[in-house]
Tab-separated table of C-alpha atoms in Angstrom:
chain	number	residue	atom	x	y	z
C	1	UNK	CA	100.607	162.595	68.976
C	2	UNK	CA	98.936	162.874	65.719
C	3	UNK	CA	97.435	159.714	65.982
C	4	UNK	CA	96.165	160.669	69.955
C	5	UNK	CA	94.633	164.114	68.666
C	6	UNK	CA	92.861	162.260	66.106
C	7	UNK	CA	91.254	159.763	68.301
C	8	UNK	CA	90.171	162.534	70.475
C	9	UNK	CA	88.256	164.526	68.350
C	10	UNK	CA	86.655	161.324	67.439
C	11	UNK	CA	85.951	160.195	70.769
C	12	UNK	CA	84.146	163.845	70.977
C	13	UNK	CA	82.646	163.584	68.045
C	14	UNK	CA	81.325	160.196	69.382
C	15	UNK	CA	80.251	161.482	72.418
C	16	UNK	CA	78.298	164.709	70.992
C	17	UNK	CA	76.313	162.480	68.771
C	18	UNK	CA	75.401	160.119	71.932
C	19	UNK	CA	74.318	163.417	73.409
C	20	UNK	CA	72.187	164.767	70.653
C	21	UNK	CA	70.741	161.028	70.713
C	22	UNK	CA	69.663	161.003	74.046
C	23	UNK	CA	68.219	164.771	73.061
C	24	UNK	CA	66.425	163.089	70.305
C	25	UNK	CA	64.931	160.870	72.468
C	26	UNK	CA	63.888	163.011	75.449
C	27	UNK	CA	61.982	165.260	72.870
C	28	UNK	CA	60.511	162.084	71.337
C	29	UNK	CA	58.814	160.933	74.038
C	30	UNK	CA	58.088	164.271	75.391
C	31	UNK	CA	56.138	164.890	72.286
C	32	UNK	CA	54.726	161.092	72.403
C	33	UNK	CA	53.379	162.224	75.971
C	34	UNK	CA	51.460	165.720	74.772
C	35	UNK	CA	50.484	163.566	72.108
C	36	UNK	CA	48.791	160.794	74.254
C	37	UNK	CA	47.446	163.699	77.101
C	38	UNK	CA	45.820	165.974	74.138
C	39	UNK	CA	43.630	162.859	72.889
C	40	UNK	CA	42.613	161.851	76.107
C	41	UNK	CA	39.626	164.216	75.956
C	42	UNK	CA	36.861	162.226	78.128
C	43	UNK	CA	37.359	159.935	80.889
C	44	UNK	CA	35.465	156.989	81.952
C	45	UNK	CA	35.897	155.262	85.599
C	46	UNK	CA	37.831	152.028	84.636
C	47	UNK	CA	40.958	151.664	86.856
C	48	UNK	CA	43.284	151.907	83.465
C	49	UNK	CA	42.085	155.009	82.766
C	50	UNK	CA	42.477	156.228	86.101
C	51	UNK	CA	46.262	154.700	86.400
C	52	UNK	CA	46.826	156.311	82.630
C	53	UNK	CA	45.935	159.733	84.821
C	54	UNK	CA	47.935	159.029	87.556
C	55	UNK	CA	50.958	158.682	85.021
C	56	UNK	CA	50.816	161.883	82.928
C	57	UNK	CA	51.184	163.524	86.254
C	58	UNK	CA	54.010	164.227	88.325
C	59	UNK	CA	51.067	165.568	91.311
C	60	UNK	CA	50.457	164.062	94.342
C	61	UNK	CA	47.509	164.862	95.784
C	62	UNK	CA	45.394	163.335	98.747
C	63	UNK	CA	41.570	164.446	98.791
C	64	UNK	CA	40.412	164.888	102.230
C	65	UNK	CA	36.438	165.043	102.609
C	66	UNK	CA	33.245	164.710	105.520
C	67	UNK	CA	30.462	166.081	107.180
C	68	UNK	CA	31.729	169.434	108.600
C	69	UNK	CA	33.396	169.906	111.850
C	70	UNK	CA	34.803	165.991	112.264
C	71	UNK	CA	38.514	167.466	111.735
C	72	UNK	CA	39.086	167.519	108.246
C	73	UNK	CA	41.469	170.436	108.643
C	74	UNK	CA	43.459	168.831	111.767
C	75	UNK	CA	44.187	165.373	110.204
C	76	UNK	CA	45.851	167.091	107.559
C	77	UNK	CA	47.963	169.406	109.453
C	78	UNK	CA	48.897	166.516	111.714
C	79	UNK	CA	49.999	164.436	108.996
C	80	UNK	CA	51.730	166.482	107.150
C	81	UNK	CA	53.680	168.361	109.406
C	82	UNK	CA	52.296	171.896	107.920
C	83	UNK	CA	51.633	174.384	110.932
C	84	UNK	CA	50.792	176.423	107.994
C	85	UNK	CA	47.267	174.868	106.926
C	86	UNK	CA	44.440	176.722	108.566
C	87	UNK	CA	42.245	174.659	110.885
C	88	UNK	CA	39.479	175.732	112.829
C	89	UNK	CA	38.550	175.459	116.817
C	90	UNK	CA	35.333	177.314	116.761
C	91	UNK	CA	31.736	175.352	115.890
C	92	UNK	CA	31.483	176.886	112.236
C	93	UNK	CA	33.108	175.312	109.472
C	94	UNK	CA	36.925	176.207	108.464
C	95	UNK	CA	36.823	175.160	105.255
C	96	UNK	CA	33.955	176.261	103.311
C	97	UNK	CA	34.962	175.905	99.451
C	98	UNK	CA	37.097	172.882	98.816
C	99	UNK	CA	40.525	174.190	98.921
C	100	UNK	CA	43.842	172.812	97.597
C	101	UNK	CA	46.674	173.298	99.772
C	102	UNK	CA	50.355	172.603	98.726
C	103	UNK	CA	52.616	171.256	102.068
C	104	UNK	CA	55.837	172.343	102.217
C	105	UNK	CA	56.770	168.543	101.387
C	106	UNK	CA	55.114	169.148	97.917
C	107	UNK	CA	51.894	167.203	98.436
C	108	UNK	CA	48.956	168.716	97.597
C	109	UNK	CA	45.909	167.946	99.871
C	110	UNK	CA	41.822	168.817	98.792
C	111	UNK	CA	40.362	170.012	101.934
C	112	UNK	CA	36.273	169.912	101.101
C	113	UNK	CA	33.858	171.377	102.888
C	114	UNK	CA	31.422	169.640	105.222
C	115	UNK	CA	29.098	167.779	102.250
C	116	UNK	CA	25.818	167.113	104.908
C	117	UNK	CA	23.987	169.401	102.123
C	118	UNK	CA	25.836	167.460	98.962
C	119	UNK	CA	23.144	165.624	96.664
C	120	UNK	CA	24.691	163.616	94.238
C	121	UNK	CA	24.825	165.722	91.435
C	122	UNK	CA	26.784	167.972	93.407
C	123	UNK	CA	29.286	164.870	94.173
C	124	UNK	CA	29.797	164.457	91.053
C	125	UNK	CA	29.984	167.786	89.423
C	126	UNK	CA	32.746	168.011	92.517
C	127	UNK	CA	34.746	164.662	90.848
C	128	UNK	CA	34.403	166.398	87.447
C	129	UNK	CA	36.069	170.016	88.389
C	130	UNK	CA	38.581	168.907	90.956
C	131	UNK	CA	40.072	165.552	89.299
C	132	UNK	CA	38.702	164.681	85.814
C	133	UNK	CA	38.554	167.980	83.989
C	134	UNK	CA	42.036	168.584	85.422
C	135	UNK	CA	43.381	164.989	83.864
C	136	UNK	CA	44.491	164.472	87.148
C	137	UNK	CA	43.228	161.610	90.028
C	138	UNK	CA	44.354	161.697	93.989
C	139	UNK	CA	46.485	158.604	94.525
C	140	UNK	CA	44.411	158.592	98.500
C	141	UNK	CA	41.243	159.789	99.420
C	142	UNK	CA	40.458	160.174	103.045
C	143	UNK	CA	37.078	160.304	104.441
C	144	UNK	CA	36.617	161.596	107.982
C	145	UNK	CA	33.477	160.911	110.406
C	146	UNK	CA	32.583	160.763	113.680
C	147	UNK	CA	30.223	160.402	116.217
C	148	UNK	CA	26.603	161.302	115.033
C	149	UNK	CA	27.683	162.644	111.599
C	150	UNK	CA	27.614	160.918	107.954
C	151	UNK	CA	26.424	162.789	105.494
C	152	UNK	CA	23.808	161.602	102.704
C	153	UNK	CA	24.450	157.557	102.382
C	154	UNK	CA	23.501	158.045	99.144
C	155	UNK	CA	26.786	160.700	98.595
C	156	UNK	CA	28.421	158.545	100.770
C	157	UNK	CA	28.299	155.731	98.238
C	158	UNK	CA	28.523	157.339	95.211
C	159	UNK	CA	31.746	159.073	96.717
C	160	UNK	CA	33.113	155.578	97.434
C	161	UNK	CA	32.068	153.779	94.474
C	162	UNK	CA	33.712	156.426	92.152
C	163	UNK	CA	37.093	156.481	94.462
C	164	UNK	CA	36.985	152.499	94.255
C	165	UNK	CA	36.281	151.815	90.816
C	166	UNK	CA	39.407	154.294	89.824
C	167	UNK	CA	42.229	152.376	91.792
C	168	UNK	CA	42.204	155.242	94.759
C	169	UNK	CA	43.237	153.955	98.076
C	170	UNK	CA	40.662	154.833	100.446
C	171	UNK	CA	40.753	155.326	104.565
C	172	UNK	CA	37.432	155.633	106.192
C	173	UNK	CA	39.293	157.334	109.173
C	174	UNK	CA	36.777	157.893	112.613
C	175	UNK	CA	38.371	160.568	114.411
C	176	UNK	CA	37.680	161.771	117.969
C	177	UNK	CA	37.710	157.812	118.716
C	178	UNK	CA	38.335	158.451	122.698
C	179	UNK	CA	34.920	160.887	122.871
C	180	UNK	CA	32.855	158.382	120.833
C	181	UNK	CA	30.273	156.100	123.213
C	182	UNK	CA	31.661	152.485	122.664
C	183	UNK	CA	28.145	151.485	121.923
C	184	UNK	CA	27.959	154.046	119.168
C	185	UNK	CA	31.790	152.819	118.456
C	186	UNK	CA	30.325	149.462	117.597
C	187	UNK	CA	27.703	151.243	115.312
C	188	UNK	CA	29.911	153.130	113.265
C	189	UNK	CA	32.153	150.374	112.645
C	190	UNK	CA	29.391	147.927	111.254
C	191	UNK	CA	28.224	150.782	108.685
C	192	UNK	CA	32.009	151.381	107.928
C	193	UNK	CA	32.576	147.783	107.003
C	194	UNK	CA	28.901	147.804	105.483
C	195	UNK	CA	29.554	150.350	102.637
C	196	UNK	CA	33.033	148.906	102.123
C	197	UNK	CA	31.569	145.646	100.778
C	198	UNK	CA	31.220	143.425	104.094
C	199	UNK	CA	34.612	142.473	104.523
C	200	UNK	CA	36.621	143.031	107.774
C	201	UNK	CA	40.298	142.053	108.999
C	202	UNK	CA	42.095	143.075	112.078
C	203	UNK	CA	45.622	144.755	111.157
C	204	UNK	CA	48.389	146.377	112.872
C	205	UNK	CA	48.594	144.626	115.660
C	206	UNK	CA	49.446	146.490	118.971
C	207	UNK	CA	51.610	145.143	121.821
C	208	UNK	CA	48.080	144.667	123.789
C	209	UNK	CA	47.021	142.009	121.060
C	210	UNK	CA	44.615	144.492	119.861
C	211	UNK	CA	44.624	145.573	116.128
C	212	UNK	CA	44.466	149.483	115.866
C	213	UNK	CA	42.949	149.310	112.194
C	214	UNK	CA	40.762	146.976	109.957
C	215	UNK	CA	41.141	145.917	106.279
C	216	UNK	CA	38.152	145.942	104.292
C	217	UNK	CA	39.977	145.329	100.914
C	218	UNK	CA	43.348	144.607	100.682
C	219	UNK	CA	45.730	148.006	99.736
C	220	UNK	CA	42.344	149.616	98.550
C	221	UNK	CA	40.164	150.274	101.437
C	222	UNK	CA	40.655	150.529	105.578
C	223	UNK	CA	39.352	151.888	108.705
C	224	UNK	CA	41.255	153.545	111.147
C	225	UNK	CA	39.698	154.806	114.004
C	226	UNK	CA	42.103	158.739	115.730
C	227	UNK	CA	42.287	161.296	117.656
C	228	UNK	CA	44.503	163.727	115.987
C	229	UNK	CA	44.624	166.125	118.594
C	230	UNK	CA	45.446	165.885	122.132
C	231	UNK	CA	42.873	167.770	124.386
C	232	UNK	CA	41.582	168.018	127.921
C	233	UNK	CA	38.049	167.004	128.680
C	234	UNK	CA	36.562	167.819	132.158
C	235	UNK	CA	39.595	167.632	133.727
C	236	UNK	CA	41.054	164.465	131.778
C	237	UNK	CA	43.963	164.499	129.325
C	238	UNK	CA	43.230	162.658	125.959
C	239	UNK	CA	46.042	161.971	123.997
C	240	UNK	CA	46.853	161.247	119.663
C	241	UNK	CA	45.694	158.176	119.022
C	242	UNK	CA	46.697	155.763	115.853
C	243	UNK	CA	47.946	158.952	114.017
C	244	UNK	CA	50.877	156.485	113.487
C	245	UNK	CA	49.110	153.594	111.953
C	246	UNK	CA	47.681	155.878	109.634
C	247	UNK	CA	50.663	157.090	108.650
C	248	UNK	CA	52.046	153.651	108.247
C	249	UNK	CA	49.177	152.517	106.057
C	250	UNK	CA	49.192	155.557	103.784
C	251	UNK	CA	52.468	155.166	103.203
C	252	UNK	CA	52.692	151.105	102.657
C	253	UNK	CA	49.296	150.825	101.039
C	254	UNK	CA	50.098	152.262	97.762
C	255	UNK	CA	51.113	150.789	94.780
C	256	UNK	CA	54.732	150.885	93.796
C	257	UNK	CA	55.036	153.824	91.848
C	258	UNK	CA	52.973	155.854	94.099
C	259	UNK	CA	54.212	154.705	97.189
C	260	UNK	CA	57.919	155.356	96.351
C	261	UNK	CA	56.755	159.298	95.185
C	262	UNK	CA	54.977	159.837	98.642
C	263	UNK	CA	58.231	158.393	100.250
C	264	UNK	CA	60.385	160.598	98.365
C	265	UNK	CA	58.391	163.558	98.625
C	266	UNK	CA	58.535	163.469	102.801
C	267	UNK	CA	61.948	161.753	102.464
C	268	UNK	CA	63.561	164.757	104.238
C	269	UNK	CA	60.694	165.413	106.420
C	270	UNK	CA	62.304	164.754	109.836
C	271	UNK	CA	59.563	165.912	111.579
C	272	UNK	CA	56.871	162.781	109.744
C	273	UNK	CA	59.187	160.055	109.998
C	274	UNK	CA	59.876	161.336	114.057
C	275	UNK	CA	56.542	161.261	114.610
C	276	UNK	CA	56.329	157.752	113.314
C	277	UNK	CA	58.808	156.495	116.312
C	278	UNK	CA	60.353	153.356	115.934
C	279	UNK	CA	57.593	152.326	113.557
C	280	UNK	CA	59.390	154.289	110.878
C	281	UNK	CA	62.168	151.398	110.569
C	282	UNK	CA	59.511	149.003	110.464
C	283	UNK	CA	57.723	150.753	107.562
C	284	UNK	CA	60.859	150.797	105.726
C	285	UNK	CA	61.211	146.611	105.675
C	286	UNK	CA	57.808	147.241	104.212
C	287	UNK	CA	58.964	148.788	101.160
C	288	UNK	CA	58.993	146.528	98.283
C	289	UNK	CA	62.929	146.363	97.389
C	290	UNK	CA	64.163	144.736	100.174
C	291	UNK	CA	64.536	145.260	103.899
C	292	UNK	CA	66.021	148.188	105.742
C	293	UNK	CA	68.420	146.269	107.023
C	294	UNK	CA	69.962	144.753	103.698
C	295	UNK	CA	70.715	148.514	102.837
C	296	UNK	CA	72.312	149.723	105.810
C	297	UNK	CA	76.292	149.268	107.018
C	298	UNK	CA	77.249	147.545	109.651
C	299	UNK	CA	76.901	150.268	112.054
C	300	UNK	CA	74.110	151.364	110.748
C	301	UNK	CA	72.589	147.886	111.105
C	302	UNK	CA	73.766	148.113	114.850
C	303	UNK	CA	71.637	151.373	115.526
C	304	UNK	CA	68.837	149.969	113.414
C	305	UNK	CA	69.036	147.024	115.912
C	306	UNK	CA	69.269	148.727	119.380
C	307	UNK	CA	66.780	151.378	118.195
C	308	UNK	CA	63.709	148.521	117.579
C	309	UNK	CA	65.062	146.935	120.829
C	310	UNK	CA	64.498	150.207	122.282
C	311	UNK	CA	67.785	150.221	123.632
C	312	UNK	CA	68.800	153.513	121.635
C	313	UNK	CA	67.205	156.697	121.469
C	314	UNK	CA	65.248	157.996	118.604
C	315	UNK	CA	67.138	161.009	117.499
C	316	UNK	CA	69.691	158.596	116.788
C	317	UNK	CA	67.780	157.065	114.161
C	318	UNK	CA	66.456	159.982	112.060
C	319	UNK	CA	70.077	160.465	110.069
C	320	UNK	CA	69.931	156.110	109.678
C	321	UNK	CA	66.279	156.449	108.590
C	322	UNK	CA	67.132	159.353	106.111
C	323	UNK	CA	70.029	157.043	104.958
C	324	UNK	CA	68.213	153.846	104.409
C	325	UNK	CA	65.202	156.047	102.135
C	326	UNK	CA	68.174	157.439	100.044
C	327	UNK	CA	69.657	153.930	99.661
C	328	UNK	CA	65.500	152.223	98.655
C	329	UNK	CA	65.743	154.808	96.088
C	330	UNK	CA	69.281	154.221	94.755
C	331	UNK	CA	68.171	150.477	94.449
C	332	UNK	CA	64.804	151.265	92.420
């Protein structure tokens, strides 16, 4: 018994000092990491810098800016699920001071206002407040236009240049697609692809043949033309539109780290992933550590399977989807 006792206060002995170790260690890099953010007093617009950002901060935020009155407010709402986030019906502006609005899934979205009067200076003055002087860069930056409404090309450009030069993912998103003339369609497109350097491939296919999006740089820069509100127009129903694809690209796009944050942050957002129908499996044999299916059980492997068959309904799937997320993150 002696001999027992003894060995137990050693074992706790032993295990206190592991404990105070892994203390030791926590507060050394803790105080390695103020250490590295208090030097970093200036940044430039390399993409390690802007990844060295991204790191020291557990944010995730997704700048949303545009002319005025193209929907800014909407696209936001819709995508996030947030009935919360004011948006605007009436011909003013909503937003009219860029605003940062915290979703109840934790991501934090820069609304701008309508930037038709922006000069440069004011662009950049904008970067410098919102992102830079903050230490902090958006891991997505959406820009929304439409019919008949850019903004200064020269803003324009410097807008892009400084999100694509800093490792942002960037989705030139057209909304009100249905409304827009398909002669003007064909317009916008070619200055799209223009001012994101020239290239253009067709992805996300649709059962038509169709693609519903186009890649101008691979998991850096696409257009995606929505409608991300259903409405009535002289006595015709429009419907949503590729609200899906964009979710599917925001979320696969990414790189690793980010990707898996954004994921885990509307992990237990029903309401997203519903909206994403039976895409949602798909997206998750996107995700880099192996398929869906190599995570789930047998039976969970038969829902998977009748569900992208469509011979199961979707409610079905939301507690398999919720279980396969939890299982990508065990695994990474």
């Amino acid at each position: 018994l002696r001999v027992t006792a003894a060995q137990l206060i050693k074992k706790r002995r032993h295990g206190q000092g592991r404990e105070q170790q892994e203390l030791d260690w926590v507060k050394y890099l803790k105080d390695k990491l103020v250490q590295f953010h208090s030097k970093v007093s200036s940044y430039g617009t390399n993409v390690a810098t802007a990844r060295g950002i991204q790191k020291l901060s557990s944010e995730f935020e997704i700048l949303v800016f545009g002319p005025a009155r193209v929907g800014k407010s909407t696209l936001i709402k819709e995508v996030s699920g947030d009935e919360s986030i004011m948006t605007s019906a009436q011909m003013n502006a909503c937003t009219t001071t860029s605003e940062k609005y915290l979703d109840k899934f934790n991501i934090q979205w820069w609304d701008t206002p309508g930037f038709e009067n922006w000069s440069v200076d004011t662009a950049k003055t904008f970067f410098k407040q919102c992102f830079y002087d903050r230490k902090i860069l958006p891991k997505v930056a959406i820009f929304c236009r439409t019919a008949n409404s850019l903004g200064s090309n020269e803003v324009v450009k410097y807008m892009f240049n400084e999100i694509r030069k800093n490792g942002i993912l960037l989705l030139f998103v057209i909304t009100k697609w249905p409304f827009i003339p398909k002669s003007e369609q064909k317009d916008i497109l070619r200055e799209a692809i223009a001012l994101l350097g020239g290239r253009s491939v067709g992805v996300s296919r649709s059962s038509s043949g169709r693609f519903r999006a186009i890649e101008c740089e691979p998991k850096k820069a696409y257009i995606i033309p929505i409608n991300s509100k259903s409405d009535e127009v002289l006595g015709m129903r429009v419907s949503k539109m590729n609200m899906n694809t964009l979710r599917k690209i925001l979320i696969t796009k990414l790189d690793d780290e980010s990707q898996g944050k954004l994921v885990q942050l509307y992990k237990d957002n029903l309401d997203f992933w519903t909206k994403l129908g039976y895409g949602a499996i798909e997206i998750l044999d996107d995700l880099g550590t192996g398929t869906a299916r190599a995570m789930l059980s047998d039976e969970e492997t038969k829902i998977y399977t009748q569900v992208k068959n469509g011979e199961n309904p979707l409610q079905t799937a939301i507690p398999v989807l919720k279980i396969a997320i939890d299982k990508f993150f065990l695994r990474s």
